[in-house]
Structure formats: C-alpha cells, structure tokens
Amino acid sequence: MTRSDHDRLLRLSLVAVWLVTAAVSLLELNGQSREVLADAGVTSPSWLVQSLIIGGAVADLLVGIALWRWPSRTSYISALALMATMTLAATVLQPSLWLHPLGPLLKNLPIAAVLWHLIRRATP
C-alpha cells in the first residue's frame, strides 16, 4: 500500500465517522440525541434542543461530504475546526464526558491527529 493509499483510507474513515454521526443524530432526534443535551442541562425550549441537534447533524453531514467529495487542506481544516468547536462546547456543558469509559471526547484526539496529518500532506 502506498502513502497516498494510506491517506485515502484515513480520509474515508473520517468520512464514515462524520456521515454516520449525522445519520445517527437525526435517527435518534427524540432519543439519545435529546438525552445527551438533557444530561448537559439543555432541555428547553424544545425548538432550541431540536435546532441544536439538527444543526449539529447538518454540520457533520456537510463536513463528511466535503471530506469525501473535495479532499483538500480547506476541508481538513474545516473538519478540525468543527470538531474542536464541538469538543469545546461539550467540555463546557459536560466535562465528565472526558472520563466516560467509551471516550466520546477522548476519541477526538486521534481524529485531530489524523486531520493534522492530512492537512500537512495536502497540496496547498
């Protein structure tokens, strides 16, 4: 396998993360997605909760599509910025997620490393 094949595999794994996250967020709109926000103390108004979930899912979807269709330094930086923003928001709202046994926030560290690798390897 060549270096570009490895980079492609890394990129496609990130595409899967963002697209599946978007789909699951919407499929669980009235289930786990709401529970995550409720655990962070965000329960009302209902339109705000729904808007946050849908907005996050749309952002994930757009990043996933951008990484898939237009792999470039710009799409990698956008993905890193979105992930950093969501990680910061989650840290402020529910810092205990850093200690969760399944690592919902901790997983962002290797994702950031992969994105940094792809940013450095991308042509300007």
XYZ file of C-alpha atoms in Angstrom:
124
model
C 0.000 0.000 0.000
C 1.333 3.433 -0.925
C 1.343 6.524 1.275
C -1.482 8.014 -0.781
C -3.484 4.781 -0.287
C -2.964 5.118 3.477
C -4.037 8.764 3.361
C -7.131 7.819 1.360
C -8.024 5.132 3.909
C -7.597 7.611 6.761
C -9.744 10.172 4.931
C -12.501 7.663 4.156
C -12.578 6.521 7.778
C -13.192 10.148 8.768
C -15.912 10.439 6.123
C -17.624 7.441 7.733
C -17.358 8.991 11.205
C -18.972 12.265 10.113
C -21.681 10.771 7.888
C -22.714 8.077 10.365
C -22.699 10.595 13.220
C -25.024 12.855 11.210
C -27.383 9.974 10.426
C -27.466 8.646 13.995
C -28.041 12.138 15.409
C -31.129 12.511 13.240
C -32.372 8.952 13.727
C -32.121 9.481 17.487
C -33.543 13.024 17.351
C -36.108 12.248 20.065
C -33.995 9.626 21.831
C -30.282 9.582 22.583
C -29.626 12.930 20.888
C -32.028 14.666 23.270
C -30.642 12.677 26.207
C -27.113 13.927 25.507
C -28.331 17.526 25.650
C -30.553 16.823 28.672
C -27.565 15.337 30.523
C -25.780 18.621 29.832
C -28.740 20.578 31.240
C -30.172 21.700 27.886
C -33.833 20.679 27.933
C -35.859 23.665 26.771
C -37.211 25.304 24.850
C -37.979 22.298 22.688
C -37.336 24.175 19.442
C -33.826 25.053 20.662
C -32.999 21.456 21.548
C -34.251 20.275 18.165
C -32.380 23.064 16.366
C -29.112 22.188 18.127
C -29.433 18.526 17.181
C -30.399 19.205 13.567
C -27.778 21.944 13.222
C -25.060 19.636 14.546
C -26.182 16.837 12.240
C -26.190 19.148 9.214
C -22.702 20.383 10.100
C -21.491 16.770 10.413
C -23.130 15.902 7.098
C -21.540 18.843 5.290
C -18.082 18.066 6.662
C -18.465 14.389 5.759
C -19.474 15.270 2.206
C -16.651 17.801 1.866
C -14.062 15.262 3.047
C -15.451 12.701 0.617
C -16.006 14.840 -2.481
C -13.411 17.613 -2.128
C -10.460 16.353 -0.103
C -8.222 19.337 0.411
C -6.442 21.338 3.061
C -9.572 23.521 3.325
C -11.903 20.593 4.027
C -9.456 19.100 6.559
C -9.103 22.427 8.372
C -12.912 22.835 8.354
C -13.319 19.365 9.856
C -10.718 20.121 12.521
C -12.389 23.445 13.361
C -15.838 21.848 13.658
C -14.501 19.033 15.802
C -12.616 21.478 18.051
C -15.719 23.671 18.416
C -17.973 20.734 19.290
C -15.365 19.328 21.671
C -15.046 22.680 23.437
C -18.839 23.034 23.691
C -19.169 19.503 25.062
C -16.342 20.150 27.528
C -18.077 23.268 28.843
C -21.529 21.648 29.005
C -20.499 18.220 30.266
C -16.820 17.876 31.218
C -17.450 14.407 32.638
C -17.526 13.108 29.056
C -13.708 13.188 29.166
C -13.869 10.435 31.798
C -16.538 8.331 30.072
C -15.338 4.724 29.566
C -16.222 4.781 25.841
C -14.346 8.046 25.292
C -16.855 10.212 23.397
C -14.498 13.201 23.685
C -11.207 11.374 24.045
C -11.653 9.876 20.561
C -11.301 13.374 19.162
C -7.578 13.396 19.963
C -6.667 10.701 17.381
C -9.142 12.225 14.924
C -7.336 15.556 15.334
C -4.010 13.795 14.751
C -5.319 12.195 11.541
C -6.671 15.537 10.332
C -3.359 17.243 11.150
C -1.528 14.554 9.159
C -3.865 15.068 6.190
C -3.529 18.854 6.409
C 0.256 18.573 6.280
C 0.139 16.131 3.351
C -2.420 18.080 1.310
C -1.271 20.212 -1.578
C -1.835 23.934 -0.997
